[in-house]
XYZ file of C-alpha atoms in Angstrom:
562
model
C -0.047 -0.382 -0.149
C 0.905 3.997 -0.990
C 1.809 6.423 1.924
C -1.234 8.041 1.327
C -3.461 4.796 2.131
C -2.191 5.460 5.522
C -2.180 8.770 5.880
C -5.056 8.832 8.446
C -2.635 6.752 10.760
C 0.557 9.232 10.283
C -2.212 12.358 10.726
C -4.388 11.321 13.163
C -4.210 7.974 15.223
C -0.469 7.244 15.851
C -0.101 11.380 16.706
C -3.572 10.206 19.179
C -1.644 6.926 20.704
C 1.481 8.992 20.883
C -0.453 11.641 23.309
C -2.621 9.440 24.994
C 0.463 6.969 25.542
C 2.538 10.683 27.023
C -0.541 11.453 29.757
C -0.619 8.164 31.455
C -2.098 5.234 29.334
C -0.588 1.973 28.628
C -1.267 1.125 25.206
C -2.130 -2.426 24.535
C -1.459 -3.944 21.003
C -5.215 -5.999 19.327
C -3.514 -9.336 20.615
C -2.464 -7.746 24.046
C -6.643 -6.329 24.182
C -8.023 -9.791 23.126
C -5.480 -11.779 26.035
C -7.100 -9.556 28.792
C -10.324 -10.089 27.916
C -9.600 -14.364 27.354
C -9.342 -14.446 23.956
C -13.407 -13.290 23.668
C -14.204 -10.791 20.619
C -17.493 -10.609 21.627
C -16.989 -9.168 25.084
C -15.854 -5.559 25.713
C -14.707 -5.643 29.162
C -10.726 -6.079 30.185
C -11.254 -8.415 33.165
C -8.493 -9.726 33.852
C -7.248 -5.815 34.433
C -10.686 -5.256 35.865
C -10.557 -8.153 38.522
C -6.676 -7.018 39.082
C -7.780 -3.918 40.167
C -10.847 -4.706 42.591
C -8.596 -7.165 44.756
C -5.850 -3.039 44.812
C -7.928 -0.629 46.312
C -11.500 -2.358 47.431
C -11.823 -3.408 50.984
C -14.051 -2.844 54.111
C -14.094 -2.104 57.760
C -15.420 -3.987 59.725
C -14.765 -3.742 63.675
C -11.630 -1.701 63.642
C -9.767 -4.202 61.060
C -9.532 -3.615 57.148
C -10.795 -6.686 55.120
C -10.532 -7.375 51.243
C -13.520 -9.197 49.312
C -13.914 -12.733 49.113
C -12.549 -13.794 45.010
C -16.771 -15.101 45.594
C -17.448 -11.432 45.314
C -14.410 -10.259 43.494
C -16.655 -13.343 40.604
C -19.540 -11.367 41.192
C -18.409 -7.909 40.690
C -17.077 -8.978 37.487
C -20.524 -10.580 36.684
C -21.939 -7.988 37.136
C -20.817 -5.380 35.194
C -19.619 -7.924 32.310
C -22.528 -10.162 31.537
C -24.855 -7.241 32.145
C -28.124 -8.878 29.992
C -28.995 -6.309 26.779
C -31.943 -4.248 27.094
C -31.677 -1.601 25.084
C -28.588 0.817 24.089
C -29.512 3.716 26.761
C -31.371 1.318 29.596
C -27.949 -0.901 29.559
C -25.934 2.153 29.309
C -27.914 4.198 32.616
C -27.838 0.285 34.545
C -23.475 0.427 34.082
C -22.944 4.244 34.470
C -25.297 4.245 38.476
C -23.384 0.816 38.334
C -19.282 2.276 37.969
C -20.278 5.783 39.678
C -22.225 4.288 42.522
C -20.704 1.735 43.516
C -22.104 -1.913 44.704
C -22.879 -3.260 48.142
C -21.898 -7.542 48.264
C -22.780 -9.498 51.534
C -20.130 -10.810 53.284
C -19.389 -12.733 56.703
C -17.208 -11.772 58.675
C -16.131 -13.326 62.218
C -19.716 -14.902 62.122
C -21.422 -11.596 61.118
C -22.812 -11.402 57.250
C -23.340 -7.644 56.141
C -23.665 -5.597 53.338
C -20.312 -3.964 51.961
C -20.709 -1.547 49.225
C -17.435 -1.891 46.348
C -16.187 0.191 43.304
C -15.486 0.115 40.234
C -13.685 3.102 39.556
C -11.630 4.693 42.897
C -12.534 8.509 41.989
C -11.274 9.820 44.723
C -7.929 8.698 44.059
C -7.386 8.939 40.318
C -3.405 7.598 41.112
C -5.502 3.590 42.199
C -6.966 3.377 38.462
C -4.992 1.951 35.325
C -5.896 3.802 32.060
C -5.506 1.779 28.729
C -5.579 2.541 25.402
C -5.853 -0.016 22.447
C -6.050 0.680 18.630
C -8.014 -1.458 16.447
C -10.461 -2.725 18.999
C -11.731 -6.423 17.638
C -15.346 -6.399 18.690
C -17.673 -9.447 17.155
C -21.380 -7.810 16.208
C -24.042 -8.964 17.793
C -25.657 -12.451 16.096
C -22.861 -12.439 14.091
C -18.942 -13.668 13.880
C -18.377 -10.549 11.840
C -16.122 -8.229 13.490
C -16.147 -4.383 13.957
C -12.851 -2.229 14.519
C -12.981 0.687 16.409
C -9.766 3.291 15.991
C -8.842 3.939 19.250
C -11.062 2.607 22.729
C -10.069 3.843 26.280
C -9.781 1.504 29.534
C -10.252 2.873 33.056
C -10.028 -0.413 35.203
C -10.508 -2.244 31.709
C -13.590 -1.051 31.667
C -14.114 1.049 27.999
C -15.394 4.022 28.510
C -14.544 5.791 25.118
C -14.062 5.438 21.452
C -12.095 7.515 18.968
C -12.659 7.238 14.847
C -10.040 8.883 13.769
C -9.865 10.690 9.943
C -7.416 11.794 7.588
C -8.246 15.678 6.993
C -7.215 15.541 2.734
C -10.980 13.814 2.698
C -13.915 16.148 2.705
C -16.639 15.880 5.691
C -14.260 13.603 6.948
C -15.663 14.570 10.663
C -18.890 13.776 9.795
C -17.529 10.161 8.444
C -15.960 9.536 11.954
C -19.562 10.630 13.648
C -21.501 8.439 11.520
C -19.320 5.001 11.606
C -20.127 5.698 15.762
C -24.387 6.168 14.873
C -23.683 3.091 12.444
C -21.826 1.114 15.504
C -24.746 1.501 18.117
C -27.413 -0.330 15.525
C -28.960 -2.748 17.277
C -27.028 -5.715 15.251
C -24.129 -3.428 15.321
C -21.957 -3.930 18.684
C -24.071 -1.812 20.681
C -22.289 -3.343 23.628
C -19.240 -2.077 23.558
C -21.219 1.645 24.046
C -23.310 0.445 26.879
C -19.882 1.288 28.210
C -18.824 4.333 26.750
C -18.882 7.997 28.596
C -17.366 10.766 25.861
C -17.149 8.664 21.665
C -15.246 11.170 19.524
C -14.659 11.937 15.865
C -10.670 13.127 15.146
C -9.254 14.355 11.880
C -6.117 16.420 13.131
C -7.748 20.128 13.115
C -10.907 18.903 13.232
C -12.629 17.009 16.865
C -15.701 17.083 18.091
C -17.691 14.453 20.817
C -20.648 13.655 22.230
C -21.925 9.958 24.597
C -23.413 7.736 23.576
C -26.989 7.702 21.311
C -25.726 10.867 21.111
C -27.827 12.262 17.277
C -25.554 13.895 14.951
C -26.792 17.037 14.981
C -25.818 18.356 18.880
C -22.445 16.573 18.708
C -20.055 19.002 19.601
C -17.306 21.543 19.318
C -15.038 21.857 23.277
C -13.106 25.526 23.373
C -10.507 26.817 26.065
C -8.914 28.976 27.332
C -5.843 27.460 27.951
C -3.213 29.151 30.358
C 0.079 29.804 29.342
C 1.633 26.518 31.329
C -1.261 23.967 30.364
C -0.396 24.761 26.320
C 3.455 24.683 27.347
C 2.570 21.246 28.492
C 0.949 20.166 26.034
C 3.510 20.953 23.937
C 6.000 18.851 25.416
C 3.678 15.862 26.205
C 3.348 15.271 21.604
C 6.422 15.707 21.593
C 8.227 13.835 23.946
C 9.408 10.611 22.725
C 8.237 7.758 23.080
C 10.136 5.049 25.634
C 11.848 2.256 23.262
C 9.209 -0.169 24.690
C 6.179 1.720 24.144
C 7.807 2.408 20.538
C 8.258 -1.241 20.452
C 4.904 -1.667 21.748
C 3.205 0.542 19.283
C 4.105 -0.427 15.832
C 3.937 -4.492 16.942
C 1.393 -5.118 14.512
C 2.790 -2.370 12.086
C 4.751 -2.830 9.325
C 8.489 -1.253 9.171
C 8.250 0.769 7.266
C 5.323 2.739 8.384
C 7.671 2.838 11.929
C 10.513 4.612 9.861
C 8.201 6.968 8.382
C 6.261 8.070 11.773
C 10.130 8.024 13.091
C 11.456 10.591 9.795
C 7.652 12.907 10.708
C 8.559 12.806 14.123
C 11.899 14.107 13.862
C 10.872 16.640 10.997
C 10.981 19.113 14.251
C 8.387 20.420 16.389
C 5.178 20.235 16.626
C 2.643 23.016 17.700
C -0.452 21.734 19.109
C -2.922 21.331 16.648
C -7.406 20.709 17.797
C -6.732 17.449 17.627
C -4.407 17.948 20.099
C -6.233 20.034 22.930
C -9.396 18.415 22.196
C -7.433 14.750 23.759
C -6.456 16.920 26.412
C -8.784 18.793 27.679
C -11.304 16.147 27.266
C -9.611 12.631 28.093
C -6.138 13.593 29.946
C -6.909 11.108 33.656
C -8.006 13.446 36.188
C -9.932 15.388 33.498
C -12.423 12.541 31.773
C -13.449 10.763 35.386
C -13.923 14.567 36.348
C -16.641 14.479 33.166
C -17.709 11.586 33.738
C -18.641 11.497 37.595
C -19.991 14.860 37.632
C -21.135 16.091 34.807
C -22.998 13.637 33.004
C -26.663 13.028 33.305
C -29.594 11.081 32.004
C -32.935 13.566 31.123
C -36.015 10.861 30.327
C -34.344 8.309 29.066
C -31.183 11.250 26.572
C -27.721 11.029 28.485
C -26.423 14.749 28.198
C -22.493 15.691 28.720
C -21.449 18.937 29.030
C -21.036 21.765 26.587
C -17.571 23.848 27.578
C -19.313 26.546 28.797
C -22.039 24.363 31.169
C -18.460 22.972 32.308
C -16.487 25.849 33.331
C -19.493 28.073 34.302
C -20.539 24.568 37.391
C -15.931 24.940 37.760
C -16.200 28.638 38.456
C -19.333 28.616 40.988
C -17.970 26.174 42.996
C -14.630 27.615 43.284
C -16.098 30.565 44.114
C -18.156 29.099 47.107
C -15.950 26.977 47.716
C -13.497 30.000 48.752
C -14.806 31.157 52.808
C -13.338 33.115 54.936
C -13.560 32.186 58.098
C -18.073 32.006 59.150
C -18.922 34.308 56.716
C -21.367 33.717 53.936
C -20.783 32.211 50.727
C -19.799 34.435 47.949
C -22.229 33.813 44.903
C -22.500 35.776 41.633
C -24.285 35.205 38.413
C -24.524 32.998 34.925
C -24.710 34.659 31.923
C -25.719 31.709 29.292
C -27.647 33.397 26.575
C -30.861 32.012 25.527
C -31.402 28.117 24.102
C -27.716 27.274 25.877
C -28.952 24.681 27.884
C -29.431 26.706 30.986
C -31.234 24.255 32.386
C -29.124 21.272 32.139
C -26.477 23.788 33.652
C -29.134 24.230 36.963
C -28.706 20.130 37.338
C -24.983 20.012 36.784
C -24.291 22.538 39.225
C -26.456 21.392 41.849
C -24.874 17.682 40.814
C -21.202 18.839 41.309
C -22.232 20.611 44.998
C -24.190 17.821 46.664
C -20.952 15.861 45.408
C -18.225 19.217 46.506
C -16.741 16.822 49.847
C -15.706 20.087 51.314
C -19.320 21.992 51.568
C -21.317 19.413 54.070
C -24.816 18.411 53.963
C -26.318 21.112 51.467
C -29.450 21.906 49.937
C -30.464 23.650 46.748
C -33.361 25.900 46.895
C -34.221 26.195 42.881
C -36.023 29.648 42.631
C -37.922 30.737 39.951
C -40.987 33.574 39.060
C -44.013 32.251 37.053
C -45.228 28.671 37.512
C -44.526 27.028 34.080
C -40.476 28.310 34.841
C -40.801 26.270 38.487
C -42.247 23.189 35.866
C -40.285 22.507 33.789
C -37.266 22.807 36.492
C -38.736 20.763 38.733
C -39.349 18.309 35.551
C -36.163 18.838 34.074
C -34.117 17.629 37.671
C -37.062 14.647 37.970
C -36.125 13.376 34.379
C -32.048 13.301 34.943
C -33.048 11.188 38.476
C -32.315 13.565 40.915
C -34.774 13.616 44.250
C -36.201 17.067 44.012
C -39.671 17.996 46.251
C -41.677 20.533 44.160
C -43.109 23.573 46.992
C -46.899 23.269 46.396
C -47.634 26.511 48.776
C -46.015 28.877 51.104
C -46.668 26.624 54.265
C -45.407 23.164 52.068
C -42.411 25.126 51.473
C -41.851 25.801 55.063
C -41.955 22.718 55.682
C -39.617 21.046 53.764
C -37.332 23.206 54.420
C -38.088 22.194 58.562
C -38.078 18.584 58.013
C -34.622 18.592 56.434
C -35.062 15.408 54.095
C -35.334 16.948 50.718
C -31.954 18.101 49.380
C -33.268 19.698 46.263
C -36.893 21.500 46.595
C -37.872 24.215 43.625
C -40.742 27.190 44.291
C -41.612 29.920 42.628
C -40.079 33.202 45.040
C -43.969 34.619 46.023
C -44.445 31.447 48.245
C -41.015 32.943 50.666
C -43.772 35.878 51.448
C -47.074 33.695 51.538
C -45.031 31.327 53.982
C -44.184 34.408 56.803
C -47.339 35.142 56.646
C -47.788 32.035 58.961
C -44.584 31.007 59.684
C -41.211 33.193 60.886
C -39.106 30.405 59.731
C -35.348 31.330 59.508
C -32.686 29.312 58.781
C -28.704 30.365 59.278
C -27.181 28.035 57.131
C -24.443 28.596 54.961
C -24.388 25.539 53.088
C -28.182 26.911 51.698
C -27.389 27.298 47.974
C -30.654 29.230 46.170
C -30.079 28.762 42.634
C -32.609 32.230 41.036
C -33.722 31.253 37.584
C -34.024 34.511 35.179
C -32.672 36.367 38.608
C -32.437 40.183 36.313
C -36.558 39.598 36.897
C -36.683 38.240 40.767
C -33.683 40.508 42.539
C -36.437 43.554 43.511
C -39.297 43.790 46.033
C -41.601 42.421 49.083
C -40.533 38.517 47.632
C -36.442 38.966 47.029
C -36.688 40.897 50.728
C -39.072 37.819 51.841
C -36.179 34.621 50.284
C -33.421 37.094 51.753
C -34.938 36.742 55.322
C -36.133 32.936 55.917
C -32.527 32.219 54.348
C -29.612 35.643 55.688
C -27.046 33.013 55.481
C -27.782 31.209 52.223
C -25.191 31.701 48.791
C -27.450 33.269 45.505
C -26.702 31.928 42.378
C -28.678 33.885 39.092
C -28.971 32.288 35.804
C -30.551 34.399 33.536
C -30.009 34.443 29.521
C -31.685 37.702 28.666
C -30.357 40.850 27.978
C -30.200 43.030 30.742
C -31.081 46.837 30.601
C -29.466 49.486 32.082
C -30.836 49.663 34.908
C -31.401 46.441 35.326
C -27.079 45.454 35.382
C -26.753 46.149 38.865
C -28.207 42.442 39.105
C -25.416 40.758 38.820
C -24.111 43.423 41.949
C -26.373 42.127 43.842
C -26.080 38.520 43.813
C -21.931 38.833 44.011
C -20.322 39.286 40.329
C -20.650 37.347 37.071
C -19.173 34.102 37.972
C -19.313 32.895 34.142
C -21.129 34.637 30.763
C -21.571 32.904 27.671
C -23.112 35.001 24.695
C -25.220 35.035 22.073
C -22.148 35.286 19.228
C -20.647 32.256 20.919
C -24.316 30.577 20.979
C -24.104 31.075 17.250
C -20.889 30.050 16.413
C -21.019 26.740 18.131
C -24.057 26.324 16.605
C -25.799 26.127 19.852
C -28.779 28.401 18.359
C -29.703 29.929 15.444
C -29.824 33.159 14.363
C -32.601 35.524 14.028
C -33.190 37.190 10.690
C -35.024 40.681 10.739
C -36.401 41.719 7.146
C -38.451 45.169 7.872
C -41.686 44.766 6.386
C -44.490 47.581 5.396
C -47.988 48.210 5.135
C -49.844 50.737 4.189
C -52.278 51.928 5.915
C -55.149 53.560 3.991
C -58.389 52.851 6.335
C -61.461 55.274 4.747
C -61.341 57.605 7.745
C -65.420 59.039 7.110
C -66.421 55.239 6.659
C -64.627 54.226 10.094
C -66.296 57.238 11.704
C -69.519 56.177 10.927
C -69.215 52.488 12.344
C -67.728 53.373 15.781
C -71.135 56.200 16.050
C -73.371 53.286 14.971
C -71.649 51.077 17.987
C -71.467 53.119 20.704
C -74.712 55.016 19.526
C -76.273 53.354 22.958
C -72.880 55.489 24.975
C -73.144 58.214 26.524
C -69.978 61.100 24.763
C -67.291 61.178 28.444
C -67.965 57.236 27.638
C -67.305 57.589 24.040
C -63.810 59.542 24.535
C -63.204 56.998 26.833
C -63.560 54.201 24.249
C -61.614 56.292 20.930
C -58.422 56.748 23.925
C -57.802 52.834 24.367
C -58.634 51.784 20.800
C -57.048 54.458 17.902
C -57.633 53.517 14.342
C -54.663 52.806 13.489
C -53.642 50.783 16.442
C -56.580 48.394 15.364
C -56.129 48.898 11.642
C -52.251 47.275 12.500
C -53.321 44.109 14.336
C -55.819 42.928 11.376
C -55.308 40.527 9.821
C -55.102 41.199 6.958
C -51.828 43.358 7.492
C -50.029 40.083 9.046
C -50.497 38.150 6.530
C -48.753 40.774 3.509
C -46.153 41.180 5.832
C -45.955 37.887 6.830
C -45.986 35.984 3.430
C-alpha cells in the first residue's frame, strides 16, 4: 500500500496514541487487548485487568479491622458489569453508569457476622489507584454474527471501555462527519452496541477538527470543545506531543504494523517541533485521566432516557461557581454571583449539573439546594428537568408546604416560586442561618427586587445566592450581577451562534400601507357606540385608536409575513 493510504494513521491515529500514552495511558496492541479479555471478541470488558484492580483498591472496615473482598464477591462484581443483560442501548448504559459511579454492595461474612459492604469499580477519590489503557483496532464481534468491527481507538479505565474514538484523514471532505456516522452506525442493535453500553464519551478526530458526544447522541448534537488555556497548559501540551516514547512503548506501538510505517513515523517525529493541533487540544481537554474521571463522575446526566454530557460553557460555569462558593473565610457567608448564558444554551441542564456538583463537593457538608423562579411554567419545567435527570427533588405547592420542606430537612433539592416565601412568612417566621443553603434563582434579573426577594433573604440570610439569566440586561438591570455577587461566567449569543448551539435570528423589515377610509370608520364607530355617553365614547377612542386596530388586523399581518 502507498503512504497516502495510511495517511489516517500518520496524521491522526498514531499522533493520538502518542499523546494518550504520554498522558498516562498504557498502550495495548490488538493481540494484548484480546488476551486480557480471555480471547473473547464478543466481550468488551478487559476482565483480567478489572479483577486485578477490584482487588487492589477495594477493602472494607469491620470492627476496626480492614478486610478484603472474597474471591466469590470479586467474581460477582465482574459478572455484574461484564455479563449485564442487553435490554436497550440507553437503558443498559444508564445501569452501567450507576454501577461505575455508585458501586455495588455485596454480602460477606466476617467472624460469623454477615453484612453488606460497598465495592467500587473506579476509585474516584484517588486517581492514582486506577489504571488507564488505550488500544487501537479493537476487534469486537457484532451481535448475532461472527463478523467484526474495529473502532480506531478505545480507552479503558480499570478494564472498562469508557471512550471510543474514530480517527480520519484531514484531506477528505467532511471527514469528521464520516467519523460521527461510523459511531452512530456501530451503536445499531445488530452492530456492536455491547461496546457502547459502557461508553461515556465518543470522539471524532481529524487533526485540525474534533467533535465529541456521548452514547446515542444524534449527529446534530455533536459539539466542539473550546478552552482558554493558560501559558502553562499550552507549554505542558507542547512538551507532551513532542516527548519521545520509551523504546518499549515504541516497539509495542508498532508491533502490529509494518517496519516502513515505523520508519515513516520516526521521520515525521524528527522533522521538527510540532505545535498543538485541534485534535491534540481536544484529547488534552477531554481525555487526560483526571479530567476524564471528573467529567464522567460529575458532569453526565440522563434526561428522560437521553444521555447528556456538558458543553464547554456548562462545564466551566459549574467549575467557576464551585471555585467561588468554596472560597470561604471564617464564618462569613459564601459568595454568590450570576451565570449569564444566552437563551437556548442549556441553562436548565447547567442548573442540574451545578446541583450535582454541589452535592458531590466534599468541602460542603449537608448542602441544600433551593431552585427559585418567578413563574409557574418555569417552576414546572425545572422540576421536570431535575426529575427526568434522576434527581431527588420536591416541588413546593404553597408557602406553608415550602417551609415544611425546609424545616423537616429531608429534601436536599426543592423547587419553588419566589412568591411562596412571602406567603409562607405570614404564617411562619422561619429563619435558617445555614451557609450551606444554595439558592439558585432562574431569570434572576426579574426576581431580585421587591417584597418577595426580601422575604427570601429573611428566610435564608446566610445562604449562597446564584442567579441564572439569558436575557439581555437593560442598563437599570445591570445591578443584578452586583446584587448577587458579580458575574461568575458568561456565554453570549454570538458565542452560541458560532458554536451552532442556537440559530441566528434574521430580521427583515417590511411595511404595509395603512389606508383606512376615515369617514367610513367614523360612521361605523358612531353606529356601534350610539347607546354610550359622550364621555364613554371619548374614553373608548383613547383606548382603541383607529391606526392601532388596523395594525393588528389579520389581513395586514398576512401581507407582511407572507
